[in-house]
Short mmCIF file of C-alpha atoms and ligand atoms in Angstrom, two decimals:
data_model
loop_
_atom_site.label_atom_id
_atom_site.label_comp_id
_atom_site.label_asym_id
_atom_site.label_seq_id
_atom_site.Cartn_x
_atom_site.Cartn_y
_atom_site.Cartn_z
CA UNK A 23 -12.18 -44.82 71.86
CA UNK A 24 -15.22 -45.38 69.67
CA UNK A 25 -18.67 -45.88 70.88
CA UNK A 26 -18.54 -49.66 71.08
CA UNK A 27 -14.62 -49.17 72.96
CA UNK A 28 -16.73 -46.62 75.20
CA UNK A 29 -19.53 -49.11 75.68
CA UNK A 30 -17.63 -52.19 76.93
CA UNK A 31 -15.02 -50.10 79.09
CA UNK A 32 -17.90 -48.02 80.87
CA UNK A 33 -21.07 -50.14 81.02
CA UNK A 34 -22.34 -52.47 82.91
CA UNK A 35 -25.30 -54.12 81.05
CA UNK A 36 -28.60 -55.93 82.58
CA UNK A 37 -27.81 -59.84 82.74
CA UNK A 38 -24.42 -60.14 80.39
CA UNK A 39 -22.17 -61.91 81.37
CA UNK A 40 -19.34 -60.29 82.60
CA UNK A 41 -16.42 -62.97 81.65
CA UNK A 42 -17.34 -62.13 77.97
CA UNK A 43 -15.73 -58.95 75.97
CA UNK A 44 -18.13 -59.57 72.96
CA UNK A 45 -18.99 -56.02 71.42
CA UNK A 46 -22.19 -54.59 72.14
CA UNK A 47 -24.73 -53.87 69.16
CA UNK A 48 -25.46 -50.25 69.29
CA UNK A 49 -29.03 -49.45 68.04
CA UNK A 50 -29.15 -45.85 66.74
CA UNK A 51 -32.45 -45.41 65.65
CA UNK A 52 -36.13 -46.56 64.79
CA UNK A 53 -39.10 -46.41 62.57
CA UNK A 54 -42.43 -48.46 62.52
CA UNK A 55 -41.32 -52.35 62.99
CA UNK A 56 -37.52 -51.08 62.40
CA UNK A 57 -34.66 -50.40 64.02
CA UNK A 58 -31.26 -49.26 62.56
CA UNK A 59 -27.97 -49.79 64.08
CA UNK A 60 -24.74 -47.66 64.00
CA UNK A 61 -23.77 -49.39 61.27
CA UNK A 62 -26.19 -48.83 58.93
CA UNK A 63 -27.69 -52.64 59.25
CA UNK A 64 -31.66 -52.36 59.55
CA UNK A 65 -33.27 -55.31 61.59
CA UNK A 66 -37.56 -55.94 61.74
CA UNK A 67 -37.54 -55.52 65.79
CA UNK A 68 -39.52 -58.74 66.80
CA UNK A 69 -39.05 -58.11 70.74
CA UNK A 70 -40.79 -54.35 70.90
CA UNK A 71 -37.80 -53.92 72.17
CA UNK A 72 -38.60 -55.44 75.42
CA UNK A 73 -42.09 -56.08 75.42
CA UNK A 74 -42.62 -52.69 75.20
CA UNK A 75 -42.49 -50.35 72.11
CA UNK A 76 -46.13 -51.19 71.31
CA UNK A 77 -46.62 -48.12 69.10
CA UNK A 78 -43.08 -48.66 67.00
CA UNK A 79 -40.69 -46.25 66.71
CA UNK A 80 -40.91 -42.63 65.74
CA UNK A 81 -44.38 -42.05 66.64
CA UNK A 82 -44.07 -37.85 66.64
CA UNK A 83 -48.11 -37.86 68.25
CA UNK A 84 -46.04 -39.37 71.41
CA UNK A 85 -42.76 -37.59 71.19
CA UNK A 86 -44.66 -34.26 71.03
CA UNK A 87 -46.82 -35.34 74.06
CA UNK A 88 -43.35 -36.10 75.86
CA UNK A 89 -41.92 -32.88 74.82
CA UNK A 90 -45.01 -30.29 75.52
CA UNK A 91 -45.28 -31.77 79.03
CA UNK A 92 -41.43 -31.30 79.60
CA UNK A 93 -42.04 -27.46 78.92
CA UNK A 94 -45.11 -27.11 81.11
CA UNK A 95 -44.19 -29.31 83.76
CA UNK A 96 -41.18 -31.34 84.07
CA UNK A 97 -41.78 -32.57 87.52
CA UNK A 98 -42.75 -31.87 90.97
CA UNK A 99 -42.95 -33.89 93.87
CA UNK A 100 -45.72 -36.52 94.75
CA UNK A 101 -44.89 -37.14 98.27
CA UNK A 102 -48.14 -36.51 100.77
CA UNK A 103 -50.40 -34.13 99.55
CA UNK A 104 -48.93 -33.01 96.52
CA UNK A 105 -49.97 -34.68 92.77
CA UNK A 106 -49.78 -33.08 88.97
CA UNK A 107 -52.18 -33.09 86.58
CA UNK A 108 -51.07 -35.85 84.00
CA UNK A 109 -51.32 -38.28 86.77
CA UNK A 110 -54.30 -37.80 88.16
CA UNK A 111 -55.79 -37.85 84.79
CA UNK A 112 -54.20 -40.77 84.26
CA UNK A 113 -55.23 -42.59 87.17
CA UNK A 114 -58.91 -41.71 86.58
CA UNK A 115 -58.68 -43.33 82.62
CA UNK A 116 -56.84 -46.59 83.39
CA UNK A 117 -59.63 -46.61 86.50
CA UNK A 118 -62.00 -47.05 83.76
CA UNK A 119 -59.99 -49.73 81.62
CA UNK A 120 -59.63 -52.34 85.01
CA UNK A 121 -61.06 -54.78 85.79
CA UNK A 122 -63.83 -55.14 88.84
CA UNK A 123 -62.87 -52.21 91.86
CA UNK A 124 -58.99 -52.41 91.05
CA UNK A 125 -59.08 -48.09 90.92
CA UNK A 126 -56.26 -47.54 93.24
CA UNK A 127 -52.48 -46.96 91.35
CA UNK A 128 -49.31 -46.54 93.00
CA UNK A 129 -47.34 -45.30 90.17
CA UNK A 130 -43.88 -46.63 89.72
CA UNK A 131 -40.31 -46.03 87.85
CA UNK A 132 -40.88 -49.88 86.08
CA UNK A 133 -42.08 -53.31 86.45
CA UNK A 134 -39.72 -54.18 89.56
CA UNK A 135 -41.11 -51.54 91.37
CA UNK A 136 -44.41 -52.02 90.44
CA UNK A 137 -44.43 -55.47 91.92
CA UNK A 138 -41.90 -54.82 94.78
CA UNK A 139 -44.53 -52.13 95.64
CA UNK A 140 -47.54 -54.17 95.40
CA UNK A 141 -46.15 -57.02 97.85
CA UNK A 142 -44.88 -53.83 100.02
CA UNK A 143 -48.47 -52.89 100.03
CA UNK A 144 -49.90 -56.66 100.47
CA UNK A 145 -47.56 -56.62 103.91
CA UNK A 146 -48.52 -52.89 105.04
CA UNK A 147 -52.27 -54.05 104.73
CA UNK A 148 -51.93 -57.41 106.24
CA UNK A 149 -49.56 -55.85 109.46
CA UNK A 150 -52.64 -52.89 109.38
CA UNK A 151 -54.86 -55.84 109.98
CA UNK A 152 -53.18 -57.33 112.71
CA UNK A 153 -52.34 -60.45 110.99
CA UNK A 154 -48.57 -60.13 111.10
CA UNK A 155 -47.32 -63.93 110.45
CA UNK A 156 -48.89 -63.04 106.76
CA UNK A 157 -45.49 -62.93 104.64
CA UNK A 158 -45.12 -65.36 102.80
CA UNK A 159 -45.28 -64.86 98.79
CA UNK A 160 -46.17 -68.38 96.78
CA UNK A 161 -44.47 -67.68 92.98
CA UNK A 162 -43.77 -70.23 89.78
CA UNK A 163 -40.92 -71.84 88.50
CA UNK A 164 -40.04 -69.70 85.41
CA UNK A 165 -41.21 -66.63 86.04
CA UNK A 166 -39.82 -63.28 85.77
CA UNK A 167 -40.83 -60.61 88.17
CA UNK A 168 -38.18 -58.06 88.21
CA UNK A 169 -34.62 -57.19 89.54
CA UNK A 170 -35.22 -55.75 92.75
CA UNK A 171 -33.62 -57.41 95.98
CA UNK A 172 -37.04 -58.91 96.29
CA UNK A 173 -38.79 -59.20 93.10
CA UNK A 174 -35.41 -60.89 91.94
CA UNK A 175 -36.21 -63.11 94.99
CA UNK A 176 -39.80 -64.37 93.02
CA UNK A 177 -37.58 -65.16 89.75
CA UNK A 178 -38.21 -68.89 89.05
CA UNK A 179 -35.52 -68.94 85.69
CA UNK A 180 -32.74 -71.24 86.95
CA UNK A 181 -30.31 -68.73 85.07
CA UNK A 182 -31.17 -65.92 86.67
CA UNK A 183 -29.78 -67.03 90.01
CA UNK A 184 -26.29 -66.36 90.15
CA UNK A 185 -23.12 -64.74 92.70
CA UNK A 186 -26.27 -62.31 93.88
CA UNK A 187 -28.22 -63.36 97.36
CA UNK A 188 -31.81 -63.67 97.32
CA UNK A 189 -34.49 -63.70 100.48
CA UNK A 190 -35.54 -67.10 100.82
CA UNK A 191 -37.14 -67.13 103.96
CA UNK A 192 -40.37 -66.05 102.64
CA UNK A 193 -40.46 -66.67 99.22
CA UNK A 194 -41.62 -70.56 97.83
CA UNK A 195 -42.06 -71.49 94.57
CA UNK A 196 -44.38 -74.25 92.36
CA UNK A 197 -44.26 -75.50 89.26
CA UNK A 198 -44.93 -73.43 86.32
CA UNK A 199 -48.29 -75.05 84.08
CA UNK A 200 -46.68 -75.35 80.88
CA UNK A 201 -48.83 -78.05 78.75
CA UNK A 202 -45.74 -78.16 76.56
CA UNK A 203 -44.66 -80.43 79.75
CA UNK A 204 -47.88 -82.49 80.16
CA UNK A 205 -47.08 -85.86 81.18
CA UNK A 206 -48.23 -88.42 78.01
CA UNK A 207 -51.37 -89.53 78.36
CA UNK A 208 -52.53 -86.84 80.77
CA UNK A 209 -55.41 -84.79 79.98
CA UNK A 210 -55.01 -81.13 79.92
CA UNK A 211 -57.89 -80.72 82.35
CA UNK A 212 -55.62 -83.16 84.68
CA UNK A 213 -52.65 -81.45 84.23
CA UNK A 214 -54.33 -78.09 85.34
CA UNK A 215 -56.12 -79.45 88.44
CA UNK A 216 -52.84 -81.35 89.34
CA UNK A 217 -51.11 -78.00 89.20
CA UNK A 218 -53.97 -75.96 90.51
CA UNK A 219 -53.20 -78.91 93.48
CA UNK A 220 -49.93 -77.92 94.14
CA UNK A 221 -50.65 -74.48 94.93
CA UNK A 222 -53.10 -75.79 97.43
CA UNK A 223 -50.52 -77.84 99.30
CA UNK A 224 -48.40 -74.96 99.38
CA UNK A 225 -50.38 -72.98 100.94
CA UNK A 226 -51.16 -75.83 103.63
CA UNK A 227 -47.58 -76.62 103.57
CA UNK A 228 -46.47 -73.12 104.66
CA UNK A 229 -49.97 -72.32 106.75
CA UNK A 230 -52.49 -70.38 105.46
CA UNK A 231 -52.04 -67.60 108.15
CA UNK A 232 -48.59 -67.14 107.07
CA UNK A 233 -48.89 -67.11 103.14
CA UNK A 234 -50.02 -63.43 102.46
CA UNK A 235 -49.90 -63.65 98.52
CA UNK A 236 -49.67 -65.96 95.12
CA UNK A 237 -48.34 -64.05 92.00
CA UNK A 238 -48.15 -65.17 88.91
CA UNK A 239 -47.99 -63.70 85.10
CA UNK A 240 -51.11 -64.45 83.17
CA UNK A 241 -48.89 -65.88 80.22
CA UNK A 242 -45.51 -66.39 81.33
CA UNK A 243 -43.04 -64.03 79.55
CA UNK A 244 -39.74 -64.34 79.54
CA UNK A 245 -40.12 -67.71 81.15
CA UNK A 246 -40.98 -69.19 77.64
CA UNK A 247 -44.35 -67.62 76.55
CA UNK A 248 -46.12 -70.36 79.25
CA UNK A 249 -49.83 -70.13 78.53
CA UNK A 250 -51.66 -72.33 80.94
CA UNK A 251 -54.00 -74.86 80.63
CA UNK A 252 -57.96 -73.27 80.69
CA UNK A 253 -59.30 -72.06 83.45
CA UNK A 254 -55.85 -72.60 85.60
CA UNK A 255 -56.01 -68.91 86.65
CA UNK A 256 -59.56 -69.24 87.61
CA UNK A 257 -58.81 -72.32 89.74
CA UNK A 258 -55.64 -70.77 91.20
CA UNK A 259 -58.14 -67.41 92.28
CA UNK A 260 -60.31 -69.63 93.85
CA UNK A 261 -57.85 -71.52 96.05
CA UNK A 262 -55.92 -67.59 97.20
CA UNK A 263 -59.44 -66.97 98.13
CA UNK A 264 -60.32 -69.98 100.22
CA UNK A 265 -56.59 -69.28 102.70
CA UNK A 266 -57.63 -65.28 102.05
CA UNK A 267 -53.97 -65.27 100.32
CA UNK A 268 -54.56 -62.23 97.75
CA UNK A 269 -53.54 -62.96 93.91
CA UNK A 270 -51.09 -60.30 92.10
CA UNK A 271 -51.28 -60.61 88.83
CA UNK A 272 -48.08 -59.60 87.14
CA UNK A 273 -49.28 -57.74 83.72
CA UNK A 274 -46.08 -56.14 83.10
CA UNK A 275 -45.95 -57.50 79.88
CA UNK A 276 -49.33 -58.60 78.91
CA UNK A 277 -51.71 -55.44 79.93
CA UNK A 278 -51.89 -52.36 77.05
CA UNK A 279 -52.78 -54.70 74.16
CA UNK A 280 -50.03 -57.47 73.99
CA UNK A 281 -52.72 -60.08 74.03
CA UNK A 282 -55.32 -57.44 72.24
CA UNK A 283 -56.98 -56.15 76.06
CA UNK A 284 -55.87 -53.74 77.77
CA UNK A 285 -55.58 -56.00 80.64
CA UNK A 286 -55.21 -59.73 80.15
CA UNK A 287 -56.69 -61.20 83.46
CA UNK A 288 -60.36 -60.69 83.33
CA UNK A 289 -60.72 -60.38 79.09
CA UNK A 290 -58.40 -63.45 78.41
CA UNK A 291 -58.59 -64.81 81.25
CA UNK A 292 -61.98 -64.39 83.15
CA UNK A 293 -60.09 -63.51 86.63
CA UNK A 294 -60.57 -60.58 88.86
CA UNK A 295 -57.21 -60.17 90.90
CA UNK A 296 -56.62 -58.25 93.74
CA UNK A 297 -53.84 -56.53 92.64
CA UNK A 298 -52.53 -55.85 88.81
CA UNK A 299 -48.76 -54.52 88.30
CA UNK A 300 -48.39 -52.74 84.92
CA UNK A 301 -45.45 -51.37 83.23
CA UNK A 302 -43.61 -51.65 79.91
CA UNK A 303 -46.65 -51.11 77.12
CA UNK A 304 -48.28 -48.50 79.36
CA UNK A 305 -46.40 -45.63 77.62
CA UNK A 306 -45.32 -47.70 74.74
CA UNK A 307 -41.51 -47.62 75.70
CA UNK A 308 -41.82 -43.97 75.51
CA UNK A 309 -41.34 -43.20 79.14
CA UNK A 310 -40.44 -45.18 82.24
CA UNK A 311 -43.36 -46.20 84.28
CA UNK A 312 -44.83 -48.55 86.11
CA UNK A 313 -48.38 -48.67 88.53
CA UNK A 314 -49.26 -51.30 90.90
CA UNK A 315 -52.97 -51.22 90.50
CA UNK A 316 -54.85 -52.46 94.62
CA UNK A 317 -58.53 -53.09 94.75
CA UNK A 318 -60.66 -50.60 96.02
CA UNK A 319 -61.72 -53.54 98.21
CA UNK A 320 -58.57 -53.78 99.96
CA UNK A 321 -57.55 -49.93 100.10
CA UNK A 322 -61.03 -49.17 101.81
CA UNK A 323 -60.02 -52.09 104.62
CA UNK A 324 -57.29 -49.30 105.79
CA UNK A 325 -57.46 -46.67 104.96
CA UNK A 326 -60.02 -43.35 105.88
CA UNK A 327 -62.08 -44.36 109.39
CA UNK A 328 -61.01 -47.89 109.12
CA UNK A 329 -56.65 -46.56 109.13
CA UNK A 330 -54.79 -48.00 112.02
CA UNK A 331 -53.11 -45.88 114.27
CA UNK A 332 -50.49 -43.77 112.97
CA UNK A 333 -50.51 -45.55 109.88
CA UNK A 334 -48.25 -43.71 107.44
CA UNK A 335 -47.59 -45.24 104.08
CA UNK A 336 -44.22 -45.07 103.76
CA UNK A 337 -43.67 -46.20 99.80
CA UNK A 338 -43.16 -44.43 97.42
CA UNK A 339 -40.39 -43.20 94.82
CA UNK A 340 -39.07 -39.70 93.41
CA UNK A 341 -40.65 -40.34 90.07
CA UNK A 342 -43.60 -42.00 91.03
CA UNK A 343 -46.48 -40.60 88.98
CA UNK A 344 -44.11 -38.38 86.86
CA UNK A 345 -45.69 -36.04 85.03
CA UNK A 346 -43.81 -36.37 81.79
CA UNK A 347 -44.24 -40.46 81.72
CA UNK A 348 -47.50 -39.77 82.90
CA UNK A 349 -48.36 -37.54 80.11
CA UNK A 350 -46.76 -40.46 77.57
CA UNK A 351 -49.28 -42.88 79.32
CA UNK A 352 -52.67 -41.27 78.35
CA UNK A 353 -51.09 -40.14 74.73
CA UNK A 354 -50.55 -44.19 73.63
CA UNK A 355 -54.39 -44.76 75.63
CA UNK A 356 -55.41 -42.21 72.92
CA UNK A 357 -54.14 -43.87 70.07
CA UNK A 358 -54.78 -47.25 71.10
CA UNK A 359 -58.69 -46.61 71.16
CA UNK A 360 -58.64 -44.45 68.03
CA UNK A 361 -56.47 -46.87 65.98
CA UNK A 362 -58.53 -49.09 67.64
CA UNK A 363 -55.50 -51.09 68.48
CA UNK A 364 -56.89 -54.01 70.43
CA UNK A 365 -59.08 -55.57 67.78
CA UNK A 366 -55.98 -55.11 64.99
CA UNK A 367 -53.60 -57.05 67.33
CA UNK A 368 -56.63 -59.93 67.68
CA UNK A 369 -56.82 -60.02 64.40
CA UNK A 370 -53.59 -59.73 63.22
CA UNK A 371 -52.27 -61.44 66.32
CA UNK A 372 -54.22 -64.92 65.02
CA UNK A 373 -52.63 -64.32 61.84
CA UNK A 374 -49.10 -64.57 63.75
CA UNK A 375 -49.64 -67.70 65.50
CA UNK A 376 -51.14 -68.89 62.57
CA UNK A 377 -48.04 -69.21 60.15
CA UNK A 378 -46.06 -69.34 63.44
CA UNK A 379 -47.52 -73.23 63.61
CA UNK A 380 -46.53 -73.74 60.43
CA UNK A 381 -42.81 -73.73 61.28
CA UNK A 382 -43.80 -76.99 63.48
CA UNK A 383 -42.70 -79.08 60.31
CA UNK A 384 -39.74 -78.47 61.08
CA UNK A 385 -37.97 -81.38 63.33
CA UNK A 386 -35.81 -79.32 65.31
CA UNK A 387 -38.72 -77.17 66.46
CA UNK A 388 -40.20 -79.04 69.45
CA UNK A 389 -42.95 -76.53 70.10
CA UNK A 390 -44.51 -73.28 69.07
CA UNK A 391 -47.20 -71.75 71.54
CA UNK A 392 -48.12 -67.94 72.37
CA UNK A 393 -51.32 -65.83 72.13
CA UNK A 394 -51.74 -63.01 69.99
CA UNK A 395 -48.34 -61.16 69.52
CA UNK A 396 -46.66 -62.80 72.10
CA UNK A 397 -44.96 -66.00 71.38
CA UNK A 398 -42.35 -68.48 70.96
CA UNK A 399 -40.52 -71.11 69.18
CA UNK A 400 -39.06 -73.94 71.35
CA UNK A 401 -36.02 -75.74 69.75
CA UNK A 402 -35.47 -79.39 70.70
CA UNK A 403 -32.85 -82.02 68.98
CA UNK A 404 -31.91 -84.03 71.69
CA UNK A 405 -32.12 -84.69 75.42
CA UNK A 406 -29.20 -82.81 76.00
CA UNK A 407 -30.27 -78.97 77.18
CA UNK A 408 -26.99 -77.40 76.35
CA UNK A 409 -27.48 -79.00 72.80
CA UNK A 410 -30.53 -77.77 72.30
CA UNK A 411 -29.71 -74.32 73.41
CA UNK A 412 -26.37 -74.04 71.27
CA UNK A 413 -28.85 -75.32 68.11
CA UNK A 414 -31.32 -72.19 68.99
CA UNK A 415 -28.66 -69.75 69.46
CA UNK A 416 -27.86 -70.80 65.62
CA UNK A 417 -31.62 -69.96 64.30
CA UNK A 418 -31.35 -66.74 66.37
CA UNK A 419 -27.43 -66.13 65.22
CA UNK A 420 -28.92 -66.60 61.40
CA UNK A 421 -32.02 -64.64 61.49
CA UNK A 422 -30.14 -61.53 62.78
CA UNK A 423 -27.76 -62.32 59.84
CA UNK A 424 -30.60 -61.81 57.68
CA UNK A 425 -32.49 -58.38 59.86
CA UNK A 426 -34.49 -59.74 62.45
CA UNK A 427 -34.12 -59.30 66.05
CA UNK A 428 -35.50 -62.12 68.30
CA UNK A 429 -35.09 -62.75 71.87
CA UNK A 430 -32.70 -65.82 72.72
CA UNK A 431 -33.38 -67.38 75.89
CA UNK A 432 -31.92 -70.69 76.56
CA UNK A 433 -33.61 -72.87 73.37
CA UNK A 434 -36.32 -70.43 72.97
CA UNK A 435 -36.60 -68.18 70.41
CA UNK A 436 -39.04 -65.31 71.89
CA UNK A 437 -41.13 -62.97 70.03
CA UNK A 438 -43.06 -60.27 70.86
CA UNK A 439 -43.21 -57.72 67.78
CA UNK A 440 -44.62 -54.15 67.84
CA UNK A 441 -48.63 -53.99 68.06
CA UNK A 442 -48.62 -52.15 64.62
CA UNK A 443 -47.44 -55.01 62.83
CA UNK A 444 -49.47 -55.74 59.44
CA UNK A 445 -49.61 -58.85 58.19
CA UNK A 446 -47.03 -58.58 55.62
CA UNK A 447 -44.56 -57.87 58.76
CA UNK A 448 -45.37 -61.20 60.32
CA UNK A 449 -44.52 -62.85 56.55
CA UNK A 450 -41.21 -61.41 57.00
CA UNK A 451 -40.52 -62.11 60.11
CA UNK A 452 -41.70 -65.93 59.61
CA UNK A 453 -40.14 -66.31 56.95
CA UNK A 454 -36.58 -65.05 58.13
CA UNK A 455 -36.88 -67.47 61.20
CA UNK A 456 -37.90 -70.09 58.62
CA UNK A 457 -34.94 -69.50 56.79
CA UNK A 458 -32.83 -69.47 60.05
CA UNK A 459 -34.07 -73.04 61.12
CA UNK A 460 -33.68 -74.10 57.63
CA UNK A 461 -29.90 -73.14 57.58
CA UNK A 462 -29.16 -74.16 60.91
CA UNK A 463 -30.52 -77.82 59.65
CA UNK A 464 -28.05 -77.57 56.93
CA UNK A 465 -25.63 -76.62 59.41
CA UNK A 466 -26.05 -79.38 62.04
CA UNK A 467 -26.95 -82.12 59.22
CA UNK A 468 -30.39 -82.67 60.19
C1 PLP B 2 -43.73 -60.05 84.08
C2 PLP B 2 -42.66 -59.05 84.43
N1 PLP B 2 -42.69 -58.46 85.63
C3 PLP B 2 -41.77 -57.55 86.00
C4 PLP B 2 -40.76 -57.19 85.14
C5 PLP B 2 -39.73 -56.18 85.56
O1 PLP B 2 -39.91 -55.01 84.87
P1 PLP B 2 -38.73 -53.89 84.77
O2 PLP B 2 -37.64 -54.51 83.98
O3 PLP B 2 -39.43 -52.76 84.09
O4 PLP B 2 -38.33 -53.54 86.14
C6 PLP B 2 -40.70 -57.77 83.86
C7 PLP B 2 -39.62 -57.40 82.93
O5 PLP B 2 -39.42 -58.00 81.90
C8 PLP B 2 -41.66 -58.74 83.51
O6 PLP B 2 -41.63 -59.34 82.32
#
């Protein structure tokens, strides 16, 4: 068998579809922006990957941090009492980076169990505080939270729901705030307060004493690059804190410099949640990990003098705080404030969305929206969703033709290209998808 024979016969990949025997693409190796597959083809890697591989590939600064920590401590167990040294380190220089008290980290394997841990934790505190009936999580329509049995649960994509079971007896959704979606006429300051509304009658809807949490992504990810009207996330805050329903804000892709912060919610977005999950970006892609980052606020409510009786916090993985992902962690926080990475992805990251717009000529392109290096091009032709979906999967089909990897999702083309990216990378990559809509005009007679 070769590797491809190997592949479909022994692997069962993250959402494929499982009626299809189409081959898999097997990516060898990287460097910078690139990525080379086992065929010698070499593609600009617009998706990081998965939101992740902020550095690029190849970085030997993080590879040798990976390796020296493997020979000096591989792991050891964090249960109870016990920690390493990379972690706590760690802990103590992202304490510095968050925003308002939010000090405390559970340290995770990824972004599911950051988030399945942080609603774990937002049920542990409300149960330590006697107020039981206080389960019920408020998400949107279109997001993405993870692939756990519950954080699959909080996944708003219509796709995503499939032969699997979800919980649904304490989950509710509302509708995402995508201005793409405005009603005409309707200002955007309506359109905000009428969604900011609907959280509100949610949360009546349900009870207030019942709804322990609202989480929601700061820009919407893999839901379409969603970046709400202003001051949405503000208004949403300030409803959670009227009902005393805390706000998770799910950073797993935006924190580590995506949107040129290290966190998106207060710098972007002038909000101080009570609880941040993190993954992805936080070690560049080098290593697995995840933290679900609590306010000191809420931690103190339960914990020392004020701990119920026989509390025990019973969460809590194998790997959490690994030393060797840990040790990745504060390597990329190293070179992102010597390379001073955040300002280069501002600026550069205007640069993107700046000739990004300029593929809005374009008729089949219905709308193009993102902040900094995190974006995406919407393709409409017709009323008909399946048409407009086959009609992106041609752009995407044609600009991996010509060696650039985007991320297809229904008639969205997604990107989200390495933080190192200089401005003659976004040319390239612009100009491949504007070559890609231009032949897929040709192709459709448009
Ligand atoms: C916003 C958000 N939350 C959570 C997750 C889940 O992360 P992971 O795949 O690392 O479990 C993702 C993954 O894409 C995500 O985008």
């Amino acid at each position: 068998m070769n590797l491809k024979e190997k592949d479909r016969r022994h692997i069962i990949h993250p959402w494929s579809d499982l009626g299809s025997d189409a081959e898999s693409m097997i990516i060898e190796s990287g460097r910078g922006i690139h990525v080379f597959d086992n065929e010698g083809n070499r593609y600009i890697d617009a998706i990081s990957g998965m939101w992740c591989v902020n550095l690029g590939y190849g970085d030997e600064e993080m590879a040798k941090a990976v390796s020296d920590q493997c020979v000096k401590l591989a792991y050891y167990t964090p249960f109870g009492a016990m920690t390493n040294e990379p972690s706590t380190r760690l802990a103590y220089e992202l304490g510095k980076l968050t925003p308002g008290d939010l000090n405390c980290f559970q340290f995770t394997t990824g972004g599911s169990t950051a988030v399945e841990s942080a609603i774990r934790f937002v049920h542990y505190y409300f149960n330590c505080l006697g107020k039981h009936e206080k389960k019920h999580i408020v998400y949107r329509e279109n997001a993405y939270h993870g692939s756990t049995y519950l954080t699959a649960s909080l996944n708003g994509k219509r796709c995503d729901r499939s032969y699997f079971n979800y919980m649904d007896d304490i989950v509710h959704s509302i509708s995402d705030p995508n201005p793409y979606k405005k009603p005409d006429g309707m200002t955007l300051e309506a359109y905000c307060d009428l969604k900011v509304s609907e959280l509100r009658e949610k949360i009546l809807e349900i009870g207030p004493d019942r709804v322990a949490c609202f989480i929601a992504e700061p820009v919407m990810g893999s839901g379409g690059v969603v970046v709400p009207p202003p001051g949405y996330h503000k208004k949403t805050l300030e409803v959670c804190r009227e009902f005393d329903v805390l706000y998770i804000s799910d950073e797993v892709v935006t924190a580590f410099g995506r949107l040129g912060h290290y966190f998106a919610s207060e710098d972007v977005f002038g909000i101080v949640p009570d609880i941040i999950t993190a993954a992805k970006g936080i070690t560049s892609g080098y290593q697995p990990l995840g933290a679900a980052i609590i306010s000191d606020r809420l931690v103190d409510r339960i914990s020392g003098a004020s701990a119920s009786e026989n509390s025990y916090y019973t969460n809590g993985f194998t790997y959490s705080g690994h030393p060797v992902t840990c040790a990745a962690a504060l390597k990329y926080l190293e070179i992102m404030k010597r390379e001073n990475l955040n300002e280069h992805v501002r600026e550069v990251g205007a640069y993107f969305m700046e000739r990004l717009q300029t593929l809005k000529e374009f008729p089949i392109v219905g709308d193009v929206r993102g902040v900094c290096l995190m974006a995406c091009v919407e393709c409409v032709v017709s009323d008909d969703e399946a048409e407009n979906i086959a009609v992106a999967q041609r752009v995407d089909a044609f600009c991996q033709d010509k060696g650039l990897i985007v991320r297809p999702y229904e008639n969205l083309c997604i990107l989200s290209p390495p933080l190192i990216i200089d401005r003659d990378g976004v040319d390239r990559i612009v100009d491949i998808i504007r070559d890609g809509i231009v032949s897929t005009m040709d192709e459709i007679g448009r």
